Coordinates of C-alpha atoms in Angstrom, one line a residue:
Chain A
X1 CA -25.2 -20.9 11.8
X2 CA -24.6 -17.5 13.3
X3 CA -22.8 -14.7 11.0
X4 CA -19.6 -14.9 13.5
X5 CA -19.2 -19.1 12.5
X6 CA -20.0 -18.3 9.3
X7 CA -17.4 -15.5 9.5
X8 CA -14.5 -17.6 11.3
X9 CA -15.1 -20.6 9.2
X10 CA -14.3 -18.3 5.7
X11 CA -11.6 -16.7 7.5
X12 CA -9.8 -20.3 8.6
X13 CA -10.2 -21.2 5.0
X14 CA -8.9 -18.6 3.8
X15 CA -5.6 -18.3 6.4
X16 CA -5.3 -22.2 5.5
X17 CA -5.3 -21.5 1.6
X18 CA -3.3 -18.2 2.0
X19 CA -0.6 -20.2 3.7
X20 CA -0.3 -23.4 1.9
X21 CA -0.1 -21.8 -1.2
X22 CA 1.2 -18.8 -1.0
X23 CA 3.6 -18.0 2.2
X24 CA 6.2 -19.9 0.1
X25 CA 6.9 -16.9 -2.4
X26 CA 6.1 -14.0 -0.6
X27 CA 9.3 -12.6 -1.1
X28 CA 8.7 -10.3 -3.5
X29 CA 6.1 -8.2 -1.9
X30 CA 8.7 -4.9 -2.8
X31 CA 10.3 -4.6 -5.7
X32 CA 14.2 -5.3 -3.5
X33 CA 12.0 -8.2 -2.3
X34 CA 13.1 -6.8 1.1
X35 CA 11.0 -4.9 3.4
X36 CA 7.3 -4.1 2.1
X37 CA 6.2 -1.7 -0.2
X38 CA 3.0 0.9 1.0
X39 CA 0.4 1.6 -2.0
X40 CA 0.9 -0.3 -5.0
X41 CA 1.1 2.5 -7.6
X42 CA 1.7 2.2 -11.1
X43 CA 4.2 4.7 -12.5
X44 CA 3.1 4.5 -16.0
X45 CA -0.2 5.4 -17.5
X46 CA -2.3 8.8 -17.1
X47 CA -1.1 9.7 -13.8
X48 CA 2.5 8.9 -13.7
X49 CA 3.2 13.0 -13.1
X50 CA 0.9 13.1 -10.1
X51 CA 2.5 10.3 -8.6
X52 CA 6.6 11.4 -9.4
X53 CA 5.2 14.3 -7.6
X54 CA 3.5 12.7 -5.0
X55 CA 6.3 10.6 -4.5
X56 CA 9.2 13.1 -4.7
X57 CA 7.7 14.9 -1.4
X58 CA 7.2 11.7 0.5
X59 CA 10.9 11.0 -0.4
X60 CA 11.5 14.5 1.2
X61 CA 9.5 13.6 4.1
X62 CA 11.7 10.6 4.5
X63 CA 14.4 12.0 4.2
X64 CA 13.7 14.7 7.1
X65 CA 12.1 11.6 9.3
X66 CA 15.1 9.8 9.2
X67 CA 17.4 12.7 10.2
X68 CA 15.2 13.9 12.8
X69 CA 15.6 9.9 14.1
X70 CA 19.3 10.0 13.8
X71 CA 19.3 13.2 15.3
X72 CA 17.2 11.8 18.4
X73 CA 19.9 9.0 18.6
X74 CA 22.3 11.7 19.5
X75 CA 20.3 13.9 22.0
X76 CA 17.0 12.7 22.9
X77 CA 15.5 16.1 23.2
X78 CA 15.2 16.0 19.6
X79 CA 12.3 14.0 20.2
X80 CA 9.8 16.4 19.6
X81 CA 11.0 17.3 16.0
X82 CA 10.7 13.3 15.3
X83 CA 7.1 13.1 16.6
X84 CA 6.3 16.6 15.4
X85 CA 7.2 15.6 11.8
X86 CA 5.6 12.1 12.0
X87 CA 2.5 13.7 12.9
X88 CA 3.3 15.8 9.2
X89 CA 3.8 12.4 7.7
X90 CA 0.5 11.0 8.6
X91 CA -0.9 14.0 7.4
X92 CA 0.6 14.0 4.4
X93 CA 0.9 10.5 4.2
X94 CA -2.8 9.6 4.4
X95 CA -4.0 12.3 1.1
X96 CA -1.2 9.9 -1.1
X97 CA -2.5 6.5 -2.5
X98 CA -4.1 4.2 -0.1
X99 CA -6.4 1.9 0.5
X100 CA -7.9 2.5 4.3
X101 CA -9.7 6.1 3.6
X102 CA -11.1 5.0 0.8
X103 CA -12.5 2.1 3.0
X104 CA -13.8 4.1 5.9
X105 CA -15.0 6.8 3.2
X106 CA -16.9 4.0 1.3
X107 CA -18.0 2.9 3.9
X108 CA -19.3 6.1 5.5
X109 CA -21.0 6.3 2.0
X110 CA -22.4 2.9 2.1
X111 CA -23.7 3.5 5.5
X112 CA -25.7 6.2 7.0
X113 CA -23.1 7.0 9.6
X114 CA -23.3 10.3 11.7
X115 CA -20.0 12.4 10.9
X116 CA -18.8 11.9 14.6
X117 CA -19.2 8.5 14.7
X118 CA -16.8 8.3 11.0
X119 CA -14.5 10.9 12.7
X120 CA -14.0 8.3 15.5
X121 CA -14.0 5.3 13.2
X122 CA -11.4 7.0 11.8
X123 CA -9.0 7.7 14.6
X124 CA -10.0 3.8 15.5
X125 CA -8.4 2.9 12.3
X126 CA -5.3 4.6 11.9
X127 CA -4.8 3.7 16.5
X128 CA -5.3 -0.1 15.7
X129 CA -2.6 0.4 12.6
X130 CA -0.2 2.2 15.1
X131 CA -0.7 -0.8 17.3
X132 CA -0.4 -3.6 14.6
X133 CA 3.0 -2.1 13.6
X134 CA 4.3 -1.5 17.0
X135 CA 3.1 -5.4 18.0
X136 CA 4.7 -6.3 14.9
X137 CA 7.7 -5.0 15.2
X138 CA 7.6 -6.1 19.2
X139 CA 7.6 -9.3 17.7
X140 CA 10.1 -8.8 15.7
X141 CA 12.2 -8.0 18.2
X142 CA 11.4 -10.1 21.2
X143 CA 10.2 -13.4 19.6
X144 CA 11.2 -13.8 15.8
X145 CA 14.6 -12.6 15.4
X146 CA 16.7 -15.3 15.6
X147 CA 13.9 -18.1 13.7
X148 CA 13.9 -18.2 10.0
X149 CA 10.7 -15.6 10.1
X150 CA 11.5 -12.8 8.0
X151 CA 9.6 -9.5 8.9
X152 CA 8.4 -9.1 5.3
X153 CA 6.5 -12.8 5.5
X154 CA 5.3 -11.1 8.7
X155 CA 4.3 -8.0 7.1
X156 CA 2.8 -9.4 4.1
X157 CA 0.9 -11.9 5.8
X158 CA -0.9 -9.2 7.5
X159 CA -1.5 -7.4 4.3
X160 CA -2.9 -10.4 2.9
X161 CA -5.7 -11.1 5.5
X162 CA -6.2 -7.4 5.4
X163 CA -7.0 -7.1 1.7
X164 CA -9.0 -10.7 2.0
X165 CA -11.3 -9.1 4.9
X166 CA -11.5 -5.6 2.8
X167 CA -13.0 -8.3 0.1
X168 CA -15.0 -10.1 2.3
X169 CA -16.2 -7.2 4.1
X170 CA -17.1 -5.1 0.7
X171 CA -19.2 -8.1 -0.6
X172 CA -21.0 -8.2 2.8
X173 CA -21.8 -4.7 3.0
X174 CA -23.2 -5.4 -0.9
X175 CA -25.2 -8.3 0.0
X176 CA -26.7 -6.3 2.5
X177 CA -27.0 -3.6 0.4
X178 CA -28.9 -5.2 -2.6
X179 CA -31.0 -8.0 -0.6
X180 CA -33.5 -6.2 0.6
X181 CA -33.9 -4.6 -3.1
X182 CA -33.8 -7.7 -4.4
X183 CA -36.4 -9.0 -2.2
X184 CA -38.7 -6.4 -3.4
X185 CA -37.6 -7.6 -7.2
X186 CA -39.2 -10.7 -6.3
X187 CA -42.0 -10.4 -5.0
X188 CA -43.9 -11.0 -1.7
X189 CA -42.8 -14.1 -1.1
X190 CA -39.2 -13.8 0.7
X191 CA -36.2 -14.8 -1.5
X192 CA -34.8 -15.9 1.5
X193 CA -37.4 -17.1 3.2
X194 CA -35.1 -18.3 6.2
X195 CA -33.0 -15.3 6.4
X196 CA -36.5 -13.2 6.5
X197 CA -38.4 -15.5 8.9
X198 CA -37.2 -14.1 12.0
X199 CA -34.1 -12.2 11.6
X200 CA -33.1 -10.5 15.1
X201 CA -30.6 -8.8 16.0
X202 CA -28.7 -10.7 19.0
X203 CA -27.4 -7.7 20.2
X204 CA -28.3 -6.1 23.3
X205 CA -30.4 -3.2 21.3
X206 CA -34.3 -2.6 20.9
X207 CA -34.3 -2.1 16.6
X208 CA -34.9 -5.3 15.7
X209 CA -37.8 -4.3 13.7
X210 CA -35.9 -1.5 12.3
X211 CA -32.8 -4.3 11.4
X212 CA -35.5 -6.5 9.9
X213 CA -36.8 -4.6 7.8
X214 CA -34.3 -3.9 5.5
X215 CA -32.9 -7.5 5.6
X216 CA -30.0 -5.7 7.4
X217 CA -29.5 -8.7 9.0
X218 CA -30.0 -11.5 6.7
X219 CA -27.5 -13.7 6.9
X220 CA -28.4 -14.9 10.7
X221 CA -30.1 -17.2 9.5
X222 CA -30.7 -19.0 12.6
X223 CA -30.2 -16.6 15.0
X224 CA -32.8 -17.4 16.8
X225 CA -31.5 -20.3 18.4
X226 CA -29.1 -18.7 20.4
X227 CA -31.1 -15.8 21.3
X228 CA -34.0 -17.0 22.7
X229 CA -33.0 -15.8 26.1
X230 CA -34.2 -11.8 24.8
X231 CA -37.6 -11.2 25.2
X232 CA -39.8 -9.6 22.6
X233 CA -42.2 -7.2 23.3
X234 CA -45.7 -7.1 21.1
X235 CA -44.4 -5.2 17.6
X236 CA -40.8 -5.9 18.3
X237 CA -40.8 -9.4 16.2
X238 CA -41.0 -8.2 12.7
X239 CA -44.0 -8.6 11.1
X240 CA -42.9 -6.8 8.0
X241 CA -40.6 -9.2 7.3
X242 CA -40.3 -11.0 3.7
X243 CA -42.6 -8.1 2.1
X244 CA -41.6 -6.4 -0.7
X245 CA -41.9 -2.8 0.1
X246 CA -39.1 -0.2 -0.7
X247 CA -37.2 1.1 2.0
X248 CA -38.5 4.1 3.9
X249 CA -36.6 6.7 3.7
X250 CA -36.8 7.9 7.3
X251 CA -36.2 4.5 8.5
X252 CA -33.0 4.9 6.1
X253 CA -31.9 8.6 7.0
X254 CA -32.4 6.7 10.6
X255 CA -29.6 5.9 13.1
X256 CA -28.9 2.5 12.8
X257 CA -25.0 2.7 13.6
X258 CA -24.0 -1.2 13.9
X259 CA -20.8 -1.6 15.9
X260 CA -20.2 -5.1 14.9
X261 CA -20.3 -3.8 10.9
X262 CA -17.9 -0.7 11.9
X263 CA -15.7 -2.9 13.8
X264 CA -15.1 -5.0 11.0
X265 CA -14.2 -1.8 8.4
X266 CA -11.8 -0.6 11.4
X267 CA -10.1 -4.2 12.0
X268 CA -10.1 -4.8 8.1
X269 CA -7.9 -1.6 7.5
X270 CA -6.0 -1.4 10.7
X271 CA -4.4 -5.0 10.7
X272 CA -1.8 -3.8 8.0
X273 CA 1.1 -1.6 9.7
X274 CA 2.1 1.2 7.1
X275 CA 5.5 0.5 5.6
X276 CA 6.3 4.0 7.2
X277 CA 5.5 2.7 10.5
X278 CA 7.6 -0.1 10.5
X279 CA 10.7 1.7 8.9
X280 CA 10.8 4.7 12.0
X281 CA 10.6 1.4 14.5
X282 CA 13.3 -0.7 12.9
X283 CA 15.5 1.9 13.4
X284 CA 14.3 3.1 16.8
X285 CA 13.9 -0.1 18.7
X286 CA 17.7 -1.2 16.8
X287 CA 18.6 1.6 18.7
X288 CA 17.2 1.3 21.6
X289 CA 15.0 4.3 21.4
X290 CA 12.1 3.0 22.2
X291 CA 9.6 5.4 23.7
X292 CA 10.5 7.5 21.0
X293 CA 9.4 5.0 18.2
X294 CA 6.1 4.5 19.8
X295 CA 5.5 8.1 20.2
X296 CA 6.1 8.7 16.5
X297 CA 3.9 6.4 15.1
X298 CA 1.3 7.1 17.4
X299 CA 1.8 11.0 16.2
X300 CA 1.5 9.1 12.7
X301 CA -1.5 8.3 13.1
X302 CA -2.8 11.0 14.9
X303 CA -2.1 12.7 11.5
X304 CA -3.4 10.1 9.2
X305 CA -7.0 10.0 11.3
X306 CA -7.5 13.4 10.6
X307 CA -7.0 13.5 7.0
X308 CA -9.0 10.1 6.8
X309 CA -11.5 12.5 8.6
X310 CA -11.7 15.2 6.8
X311 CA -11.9 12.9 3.2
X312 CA -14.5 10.9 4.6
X313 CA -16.5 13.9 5.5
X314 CA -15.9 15.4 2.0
X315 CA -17.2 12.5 0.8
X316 CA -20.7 12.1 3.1
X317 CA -21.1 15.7 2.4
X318 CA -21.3 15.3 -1.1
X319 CA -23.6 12.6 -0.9
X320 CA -25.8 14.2 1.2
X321 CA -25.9 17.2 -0.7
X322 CA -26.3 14.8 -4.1
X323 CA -29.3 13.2 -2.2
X324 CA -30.6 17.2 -0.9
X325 CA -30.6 18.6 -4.6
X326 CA -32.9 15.5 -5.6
X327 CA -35.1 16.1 -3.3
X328 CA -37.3 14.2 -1.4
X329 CA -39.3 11.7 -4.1
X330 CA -38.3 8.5 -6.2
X331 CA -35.2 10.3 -7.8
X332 CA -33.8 11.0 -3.7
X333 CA -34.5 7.6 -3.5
X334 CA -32.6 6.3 -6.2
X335 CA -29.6 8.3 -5.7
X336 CA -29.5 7.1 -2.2
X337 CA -29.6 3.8 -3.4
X338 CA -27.0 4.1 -6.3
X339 CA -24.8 6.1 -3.9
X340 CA -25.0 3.0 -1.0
X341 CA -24.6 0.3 -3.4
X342 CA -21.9 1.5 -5.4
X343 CA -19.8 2.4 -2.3
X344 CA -20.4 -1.1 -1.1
X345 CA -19.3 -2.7 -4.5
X346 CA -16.2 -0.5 -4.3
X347 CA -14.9 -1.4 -1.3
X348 CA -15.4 -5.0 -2.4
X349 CA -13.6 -4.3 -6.1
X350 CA -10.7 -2.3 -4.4
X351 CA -10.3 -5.5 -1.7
X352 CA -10.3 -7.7 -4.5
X353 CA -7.6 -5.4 -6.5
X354 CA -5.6 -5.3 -3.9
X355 CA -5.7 -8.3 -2.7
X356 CA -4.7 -10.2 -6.2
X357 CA -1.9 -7.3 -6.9
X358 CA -0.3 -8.7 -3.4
X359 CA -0.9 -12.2 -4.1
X360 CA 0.6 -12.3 -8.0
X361 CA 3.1 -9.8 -6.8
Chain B
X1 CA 13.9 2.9 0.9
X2 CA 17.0 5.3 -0.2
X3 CA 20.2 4.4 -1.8
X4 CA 23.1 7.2 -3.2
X5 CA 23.9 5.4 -6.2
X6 CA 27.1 5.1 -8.4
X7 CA 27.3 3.9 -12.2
X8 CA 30.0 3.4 -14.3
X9 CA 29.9 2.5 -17.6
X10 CA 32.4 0.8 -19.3
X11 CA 33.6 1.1 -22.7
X12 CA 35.7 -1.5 -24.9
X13 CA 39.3 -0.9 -25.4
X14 CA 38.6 0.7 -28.6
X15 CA 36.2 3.0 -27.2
X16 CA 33.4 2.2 -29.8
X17 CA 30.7 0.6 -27.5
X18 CA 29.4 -0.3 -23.8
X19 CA 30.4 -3.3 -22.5
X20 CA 28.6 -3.0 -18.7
X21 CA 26.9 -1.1 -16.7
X22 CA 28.2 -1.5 -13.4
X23 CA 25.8 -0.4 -10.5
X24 CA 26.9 0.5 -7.0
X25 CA 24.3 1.4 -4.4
X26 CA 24.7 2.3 -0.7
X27 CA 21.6 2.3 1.5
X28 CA 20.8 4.8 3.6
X29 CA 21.3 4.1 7.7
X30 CA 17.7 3.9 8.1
X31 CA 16.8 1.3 5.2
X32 CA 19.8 -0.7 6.0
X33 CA 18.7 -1.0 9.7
X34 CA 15.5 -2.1 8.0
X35 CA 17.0 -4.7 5.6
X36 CA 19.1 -6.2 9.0
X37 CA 16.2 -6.4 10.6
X38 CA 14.5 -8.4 8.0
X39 CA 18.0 -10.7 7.2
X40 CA 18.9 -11.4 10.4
X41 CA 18.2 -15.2 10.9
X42 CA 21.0 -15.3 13.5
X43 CA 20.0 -12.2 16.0
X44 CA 23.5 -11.5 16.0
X45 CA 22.7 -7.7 14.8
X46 CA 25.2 -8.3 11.5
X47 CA 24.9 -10.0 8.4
X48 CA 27.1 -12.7 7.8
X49 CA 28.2 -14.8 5.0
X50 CA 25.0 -17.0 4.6
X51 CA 22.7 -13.7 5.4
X52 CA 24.3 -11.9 2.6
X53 CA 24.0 -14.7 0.2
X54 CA 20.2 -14.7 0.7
X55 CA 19.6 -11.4 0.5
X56 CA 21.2 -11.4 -3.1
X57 CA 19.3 -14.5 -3.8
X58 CA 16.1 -13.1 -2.9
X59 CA 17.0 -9.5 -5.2
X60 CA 18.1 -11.7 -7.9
X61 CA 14.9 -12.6 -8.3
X62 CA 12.6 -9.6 -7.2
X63 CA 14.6 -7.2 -9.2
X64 CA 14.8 -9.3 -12.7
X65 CA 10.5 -8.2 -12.9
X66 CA 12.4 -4.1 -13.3
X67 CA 15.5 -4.8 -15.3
X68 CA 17.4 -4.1 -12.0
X69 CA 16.3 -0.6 -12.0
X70 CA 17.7 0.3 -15.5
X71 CA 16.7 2.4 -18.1
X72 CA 19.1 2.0 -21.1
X73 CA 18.2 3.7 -24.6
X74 CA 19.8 4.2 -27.5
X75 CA 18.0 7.2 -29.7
X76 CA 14.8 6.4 -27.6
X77 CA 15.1 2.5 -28.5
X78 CA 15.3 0.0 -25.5
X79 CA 18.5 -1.7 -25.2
X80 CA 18.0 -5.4 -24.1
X81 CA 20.7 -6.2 -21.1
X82 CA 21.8 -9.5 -20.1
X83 CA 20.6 -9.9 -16.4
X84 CA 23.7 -9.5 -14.0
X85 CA 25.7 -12.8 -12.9
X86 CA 25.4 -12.0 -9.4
X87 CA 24.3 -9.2 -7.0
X88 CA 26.7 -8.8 -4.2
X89 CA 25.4 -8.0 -1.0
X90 CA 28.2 -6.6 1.5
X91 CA 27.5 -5.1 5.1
X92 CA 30.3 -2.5 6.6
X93 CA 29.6 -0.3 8.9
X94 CA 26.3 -0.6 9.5
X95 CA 25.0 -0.1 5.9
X96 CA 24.2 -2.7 3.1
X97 CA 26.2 -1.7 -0.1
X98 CA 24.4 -4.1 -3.3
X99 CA 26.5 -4.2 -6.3
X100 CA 26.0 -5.6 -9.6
X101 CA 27.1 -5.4 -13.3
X102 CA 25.3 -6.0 -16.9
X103 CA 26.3 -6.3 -20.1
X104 CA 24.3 -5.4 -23.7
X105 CA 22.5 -8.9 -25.2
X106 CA 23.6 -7.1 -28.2
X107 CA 26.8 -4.8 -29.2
X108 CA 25.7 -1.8 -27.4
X109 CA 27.8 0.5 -30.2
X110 CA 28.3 4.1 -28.3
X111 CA 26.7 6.1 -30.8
X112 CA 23.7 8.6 -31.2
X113 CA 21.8 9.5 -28.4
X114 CA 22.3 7.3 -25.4
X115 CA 20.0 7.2 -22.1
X116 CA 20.9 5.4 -19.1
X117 CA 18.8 6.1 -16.0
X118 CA 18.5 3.8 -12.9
X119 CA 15.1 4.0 -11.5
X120 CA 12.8 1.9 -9.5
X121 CA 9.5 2.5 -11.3
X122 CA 7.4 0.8 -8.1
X123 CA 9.4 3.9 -5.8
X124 CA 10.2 1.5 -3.5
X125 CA 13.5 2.4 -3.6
X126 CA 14.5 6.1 -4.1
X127 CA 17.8 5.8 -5.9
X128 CA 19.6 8.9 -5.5
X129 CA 22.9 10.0 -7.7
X130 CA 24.0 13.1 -4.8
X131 CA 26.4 14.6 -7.8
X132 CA 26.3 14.6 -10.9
X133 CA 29.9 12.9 -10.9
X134 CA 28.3 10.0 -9.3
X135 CA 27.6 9.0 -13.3
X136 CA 30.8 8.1 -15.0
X137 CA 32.3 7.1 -18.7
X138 CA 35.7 6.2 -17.7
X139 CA 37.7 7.6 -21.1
X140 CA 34.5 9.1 -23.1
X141 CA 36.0 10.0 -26.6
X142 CA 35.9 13.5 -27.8
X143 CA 33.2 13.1 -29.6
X144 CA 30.9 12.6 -27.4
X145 CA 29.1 14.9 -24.7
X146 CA 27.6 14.0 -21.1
X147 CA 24.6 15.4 -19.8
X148 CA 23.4 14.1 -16.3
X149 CA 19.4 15.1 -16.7
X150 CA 17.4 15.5 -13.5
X151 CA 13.4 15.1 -13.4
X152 CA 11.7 18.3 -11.6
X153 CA 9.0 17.3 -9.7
X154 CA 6.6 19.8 -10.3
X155 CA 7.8 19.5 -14.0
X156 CA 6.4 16.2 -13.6
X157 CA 3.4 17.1 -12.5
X158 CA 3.0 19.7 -15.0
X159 CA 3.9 17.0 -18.0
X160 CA 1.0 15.0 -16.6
X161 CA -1.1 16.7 -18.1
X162 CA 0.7 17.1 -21.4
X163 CA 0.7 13.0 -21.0
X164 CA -2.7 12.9 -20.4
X165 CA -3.4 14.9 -24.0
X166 CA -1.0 12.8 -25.5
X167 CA -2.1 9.5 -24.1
X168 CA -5.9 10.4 -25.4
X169 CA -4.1 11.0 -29.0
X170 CA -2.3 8.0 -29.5
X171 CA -4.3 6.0 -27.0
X172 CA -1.0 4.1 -25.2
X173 CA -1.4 4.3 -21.3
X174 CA 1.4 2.1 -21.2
X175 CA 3.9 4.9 -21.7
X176 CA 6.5 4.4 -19.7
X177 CA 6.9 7.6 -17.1
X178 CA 9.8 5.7 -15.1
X179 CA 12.1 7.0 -19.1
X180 CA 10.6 10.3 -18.2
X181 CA 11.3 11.2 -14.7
X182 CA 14.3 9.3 -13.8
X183 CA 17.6 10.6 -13.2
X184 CA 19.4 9.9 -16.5
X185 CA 23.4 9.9 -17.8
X186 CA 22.7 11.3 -21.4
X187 CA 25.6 10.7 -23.6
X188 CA 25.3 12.4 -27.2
X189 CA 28.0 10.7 -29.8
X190 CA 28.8 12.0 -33.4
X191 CA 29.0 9.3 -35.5
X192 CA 32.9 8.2 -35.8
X193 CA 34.4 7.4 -38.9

């Protein structure tokens, strides 16, 4: 079984259960029951202030967005104040309560990912949300209106196998995070003696050994059967494999940047459309406006990348400097460790939050 | 989501207590685009008859899980209203007006302090009273004194941390914030003899 069966199989399950059982009351998703609601946030409890606050600007911002789209109704020059103050939104937007930067950022944490590479991941993220809203609502328009599909089902589907691959993905990234460890826990002989046996990569890249070593790639199991066609080279096959030793720490401060891992964080955030997103197109496309639609929720999410940015760079920063100030011994070690596995079991605990908050809603 | 609200409160003939609450609120041009989109099972770009009677179906039932949005008190005590018979959705000119109307469970006697704020605690909805006229006692007695309070935002944020002191004291997080922050008709009545 490779990890993309494996993958599709939980993920068919999963659609299958989420719609027999669920699709039925999805109607209450918001608190009108129409339309979909961004961040669940509690009002009560110790930071009900922050979030009136919080709130009472992105009302504000709402306000201005929707006059700067009725006033582009009237003259279309006024396009540039809509796109300019979408932009401000995603700014703005992105530093309320939310669920994708702290993703990526746990993610970034969980990882050792360059700060260019999160920068793009970023931009990735909040472009493939753009695009979700603006195919949903394209949709919408061209196919479902008219059928008995309501755009909130739509909407909260999406949010649903959103949350469910946040899950999925968070207990991945912890499962690779701890196996390895807990390899060393027991002993020499490998607790998974058929993920350790020959655990390649299939991709195209030389690190196999690199992979193999930290059980990075347990989980492909049997591999091996479709990827006989590589060749290995003397040293590539990992001889390491299935002994306990603790991770070295230059192989961890090493590059190993998985595309197939990133993709996953990006496509797990990015298939929910923000609520802001899909209001600015309803109204647009109703009105036939739409290049200006597009171009504001694109300039959305030009705004929202960089804050997710600049938070997820905060939040490597620290980490690096917690990991700096320990220095290089056991206690550098340790924090690195903590630091990796407690991001991982966060994204997985935040994907599970969410995703029972949308289900029971 | 933004709606200018109305809400009148009715009083008995003998002007001694509340017998509804009746609730107006007009979406805004943008949220009521976005509710046609989502009602419109015909693609006729209106909502008809049938649409309209879903749409009140469907906020009959979200809306029962936040009282529909109220906030009633009487001298900081929850008053316990009836949930409405019906919500009436109507479409004109482009924007979705929902209307509805509770009464008390219990005589609701217009005495003390009273506190009615309309408020969507998730802030889904941003339900806006654009003057303070837009809350009205249709024949208020003498006796009693209207007050329309609005929250400050960076009040709020300011009481946060007051809420946070307090919350460590008495060790509640449940506290309510929606009683705090929303835009409330306060009515102050002397006791009448």
């Amino acid at each position: 079984m490779s990890k993309t069966f494996v993958r599709v199989v939980f993920a068919v399950l999963l659609i299958t259960y989420v719609v027999t059982h669920f699709i039925a009351r999805a109607h209450a998703q918001s608190s009108l029951g129409i339309g979909t609601n961004d961040a669940i946030v509690p009002s009560a409890g110790y930071f009900g202030g922050l979030m009136q606050w919080i709130n009472a600007h992105q009302q504000a911002f709402y306000r201005s967005l929707t006059g700067a789209l009725k006033a582009m109704r009237e003259d279309g020059s006024k396009l540039w104040l809509l796109v300019g103050l979408s932009f401000a939104y995603g700014i703005f937007h992105a530093a309320g309560p939310g669920h994708g930067k702290a993703v990526i950022s746990t993610y970034m944490l969980a990882n050792e990912v360059a700060l260019r590479r999160g920068v793009m991941l970023s931009f990735v993220s909040a472009f493939l949300q753009a695009l979700t809203a603006i195919f949903l609502m394209g949709l919408v328009f061209l196919v479902l209106r008219g059928t008995s599909i309501r755009m909130t089902d739509a909407a909260w589907f999406l949010e649903i196998v959103s949350y469910a691959a946040i899950t999925a993905f968070g207990f991945w990234l912890l499962w690779t995070k701890l196996s390895p460890r807990l390899r060393g826990v027991f002993g020499s002989a490998p607790a998974h003696s058929l993920s350790a046996a020959h655990a390649h990569h299939h991709g195209a890249h030389g690190h196999a050994r690199h992979e193999a070593a930290h059980g990075h790639d347990h989980g492909h199991a049997h591999s091996h059967v479709h990827s006989h066609d590589h060749a290995h080279g003397p040293g590539e096959v990992c001889e390491t494999c299935g002994h306990s030793h603790a991770p070295d720490p230059a192989l961890l401060s090493g590059d190993r940047f998985d595309w197939r891992t990133a993709w996953s964080a990006v496509a797990a955030v990015g298939i929910r459309p923000c609520s802001g997103a899909l209001i600015v197109l309803t109204f647009a496309f109703l009105n036939g406006l739409w290049v200006g639609g597009i171009l504001s929720v694109l300039a959305m999410a030009v705004g929202t990348a960089i804050t997710v940015s600049l938070l997820a760079t905060l939040a490597v920063t620290a980490k690096n400097w917690a990991v700096a100030m320990a220095g290089d011994g056991r206690t550098g070690n340790t924090i690195h460790a903590a630091i990796e596995i407690g991001g991982a079991a966060m994204v997985a605990v935040l994907g599970l939050l969410l995703l029972t908050a949308s289900l029971t809603a | 989501m933004l709606a200018d609200a109305r809400l009148d409160v009715n009083l008995s003939a003998d002007k001694q207590t509340i017998v509804s609450l009746r609730h107006i609120w007009r979406f805004d041009e943008v949220s009521s685009s976005m509710m046609l989109v989502d009602l419109d099972q015909n693609g006729d770009l209106t909502l008809d008859e049938a649409e309209l009677t879903e749409a009140s179906k469907i906020m009959m039932e979200s809306l029962a899980e936040f009282n529909y949005f109220q906030i009633v008190t009487a001298d900081g005590k929850d008053v316990v209203m009836n949930p409405p018979s019906e919500i009436k959705a109507v479409w004109e000119d482009n924007l979705l007006y929902v209307m509805l109307e509770t009464t008390p469970k219990e005589p609701f006697r217009l005495a003390g302090k009273i506190d009615l704020g309309v408020y969507d605690p998730t802030f889904y909805v941003a339900i806006d009273f654009a003057e303070d006229d837009k809350m009205v006692v249709a024949g208020l007695p003498d006796t009693c004194a209207r007050q329309v309070i609005r929250p400050d935002a960076d009040e709020a944020l300011a009481q946060n941390q007051a809420t946070l002191d307090q919350a460590f004291k008495d060790d509640s997080p449940n506290t309510d914030m929606s009683k705090i922050f929303a835009t409330k008709l306060e009515l102050t009545c002397q006791a009448s003899g």
